[in-house]
Amino acid sequence: MALSRTGSSSRSCGPGRAHLEGKDSNLGVKGSPLGDYLRARRAVVSPEEAGVTSHTRRRVPGLRRDEVARAAGISQEYYLRLEQGRDRTPSDQVLRALGRALMLDEAAVSYMLLLASAEPFDLPAQEAAVSMDNLAAILNAWPNTPAYIIDSRHTVVLSNAMARAVVPHALEPGVNIAEAVFSLPEVRALPTWDQLASRTVRRLRYYGYPFDPRLHELAARLSEQDPVFRTLWERQDVDPYYDGDVRPQVKGYGQIVLRHQTLVVPGTPGYLLCVYHAEPGTPSAEAIAHLAARISSTTV
């Protein structure tokens, strides 16, 4: 059978309660998702990058609250309330001004707008209500195209045989991609691992639900296991990664170059459809064709 699937993906990361008890995604600091984000982004923008001249000694890297507030055209007291989570209803105009002050790109501004409006809700119940039959039929109809579906925590929900052949182990249903990237020796051995690790964390941030306790339990576990993950997660960089290159090592073919496309699945709680394809006429396209033929011959 070409397709494999997992059960309720909401169980993949355990029943963590950290965020719902008042702890944020930075592992222990109380506040709001927006306030946490503002603190994290303020810490990674240097005064030089922001064009700020400092006349006093700086105790920590990054911008001070008053510098961000002044650049955004708001009072320091109001900015402090936002960071502390005491004001949770800033206008879009204020948020976009903060985006400019913190040198955020459009994806990061969109993410910040989402954080400002986010409310807790029953994510597992929404996941359980999703019918997978149509999604499974779509992946089954692409025997020559590696494709898989992940949830908002980047746990693989469905994958077709081509996806599992191109990226063995990491794209099996039930596997969490972030855990695979930071835990599997064969993935860490890839020459492009640094870029892959950074992109994985940025994308996990962008698509994750701010009040999802299982997401924050996953982040806490990986942060404890891997200092690289912790550093990347605490920066709160985001990237939707709609398209780009991936370079998997395929047994018998070596490293191939594939284009990656990410599509949001309508009517689901944050599910993403990820599809790979090779440029026609390239050695990578030839490798994909041979791999598809080999899979077809073993399933007939």
XYZ file of C-alpha atoms in Angstrom, residues 65-256:
192
model
C 12.693 49.069 26.293
C 12.829 52.838 26.009
C 14.700 52.571 22.700
C 12.071 50.262 21.217
C 9.250 52.455 22.503
C 10.804 55.615 21.119
C 11.415 54.019 17.705
C 7.802 52.784 17.622
C 6.377 56.142 18.686
C 4.734 54.876 21.885
C 5.367 55.583 25.553
C 7.833 53.493 27.519
C 5.105 52.751 30.089
C 2.780 51.372 27.423
C 5.551 49.257 25.907
C 6.348 47.873 29.381
C 2.705 46.863 29.822
C 2.861 44.976 26.505
C 5.998 43.079 27.499
C 4.535 42.216 30.885
C 1.261 41.026 29.371
C -0.778 43.662 31.207
C -2.100 45.096 27.941
C -3.235 42.415 25.509
C -5.152 44.513 22.974
C -2.648 46.633 21.036
C -3.838 47.960 17.693
C -2.448 46.669 14.414
C -0.933 50.124 13.921
C 1.047 49.809 17.155
C 2.150 46.273 16.331
C 3.358 47.270 12.882
C 5.254 50.195 14.409
C 6.888 47.752 16.810
C 7.696 45.522 13.848
C 9.590 48.387 12.223
C 11.367 49.230 15.472
C 12.439 45.592 15.899
C 13.370 45.241 12.201
C 10.901 42.400 11.593
C 10.108 41.099 8.129
C 6.526 40.628 6.934
C 6.331 36.999 8.115
C 7.479 38.020 11.601
C 4.965 40.882 11.724
C 2.179 38.488 10.697
C 3.269 36.121 13.459
C 3.270 38.958 15.993
C -0.278 39.921 14.943
C -1.335 36.308 15.503
C 0.239 36.268 18.963
C -1.627 39.435 19.922
C -4.995 37.874 19.025
C -4.337 34.278 20.147
C -6.654 32.657 22.680
C -6.500 29.174 24.223
C -8.805 26.616 22.644
C -9.267 22.859 22.469
C -6.744 21.914 19.792
C -6.955 18.119 20.356
C -10.717 18.238 19.783
C -10.209 20.060 16.479
C -7.571 17.528 15.408
C -9.839 14.598 16.248
C -12.580 16.072 14.066
C -10.427 16.113 10.915
C -11.332 13.449 8.358
C -8.152 12.024 6.875
C -9.765 10.051 4.055
C -9.661 12.826 1.454
C -6.129 13.783 2.426
C -5.052 10.162 2.166
C -6.640 9.894 -1.289
C -4.665 12.906 -2.507
C -1.339 11.474 -1.382
C -2.232 8.069 -2.832
C -2.850 9.727 -6.200
C 0.790 10.916 -6.369
C 2.835 7.703 -6.617
C 5.709 9.576 -8.317
C 5.733 12.578 -5.973
C 7.105 12.583 -2.428
C 4.402 14.163 -0.248
C 3.445 14.187 3.407
C 1.194 16.019 5.852
C 2.289 17.369 9.233
C 0.358 18.923 12.092
C 1.124 22.269 13.721
C 3.778 20.605 15.911
C 5.472 19.144 12.832
C 4.479 15.574 13.623
C 3.953 13.536 10.453
C 0.271 12.618 10.116
C 0.335 11.039 6.638
C 3.082 10.223 4.149
C 3.238 8.358 0.864
C 5.761 5.690 -0.088
C 7.853 8.109 -2.135
C 8.269 10.481 0.800
C 9.349 7.638 3.074
C 11.814 6.400 0.453
C 13.373 9.821 -0.128
C 13.660 10.618 3.595
C 13.641 7.303 5.482
C 12.778 7.279 9.198
C 12.127 11.037 9.443
C 8.903 11.009 7.381
C 7.248 7.962 8.916
C 3.801 8.775 10.367
C 4.069 9.532 14.061
C 7.603 10.911 13.793
C 8.122 14.502 14.869
C 10.310 16.265 12.309
C 11.945 18.577 14.848
C 12.892 15.601 17.006
C 14.220 13.777 13.935
C 16.341 16.746 12.836
C 17.919 17.125 16.264
C 18.083 13.455 17.297
C 18.772 11.202 14.297
C 22.526 10.765 13.669
C 22.014 10.323 9.913
C 20.189 13.655 9.737
C 22.755 15.492 11.855
C 25.485 14.144 9.562
C 24.049 16.019 6.565
C 26.399 18.763 5.311
C 23.447 21.179 5.293
C 22.360 20.347 8.856
C 22.962 23.847 10.257
C 20.591 25.403 7.723
C 18.093 22.559 8.167
C 18.089 22.930 11.958
C 17.563 26.687 11.823
C 14.798 26.422 9.236
C 13.037 23.654 11.177
C 12.894 25.699 14.385
C 11.790 28.861 12.581
C 9.000 26.997 10.831
C 7.932 25.182 14.013
C 7.587 28.582 15.697
C 5.645 30.112 12.822
C 3.016 27.374 12.534
C 2.793 26.351 16.209
C -0.167 27.483 18.332
C 0.974 29.822 21.137
C -1.228 28.111 23.757
C -0.558 24.511 22.722
C 0.907 22.775 25.805
C 2.223 19.848 23.743
C 4.199 22.213 21.537
C 5.843 23.752 24.581
C 6.531 20.375 26.127
C 8.247 19.362 22.883
C 10.299 22.575 22.915
C 11.244 22.086 26.573
C 12.366 18.516 25.940
C 14.462 19.398 22.895
C 15.908 22.459 24.648
C 17.065 20.275 27.508
C 18.590 17.742 25.127
C 20.228 20.095 22.637
C 21.753 23.534 23.302
C 21.537 24.384 19.590
C 17.780 23.898 19.625
C 17.460 25.932 22.820
C 19.404 28.861 21.364
C 17.357 28.842 18.158
C 14.028 28.470 19.973
C 14.713 31.313 22.392
C 15.455 33.723 19.551
C 11.846 33.297 18.364
C 12.778 33.662 14.696
C 9.939 32.613 12.382
C 9.744 31.515 8.756
C 6.739 29.999 6.929
C 9.147 28.385 4.419
C 6.643 28.157 1.604
C 9.220 26.898 -0.892
C 12.922 26.205 -1.171
C 15.523 23.510 -1.752
C 16.039 20.313 0.211
C 19.035 18.042 -0.320
C 18.367 14.567 1.082
C 20.802 11.693 0.837
C 19.020 8.902 -1.052
C 20.482 5.422 -0.819
C 21.860 4.383 -4.201
C 21.712 7.919 -5.612
C 23.682 10.074 -3.196
C 22.586 13.612 -2.431
C 19.812 14.903 -4.674
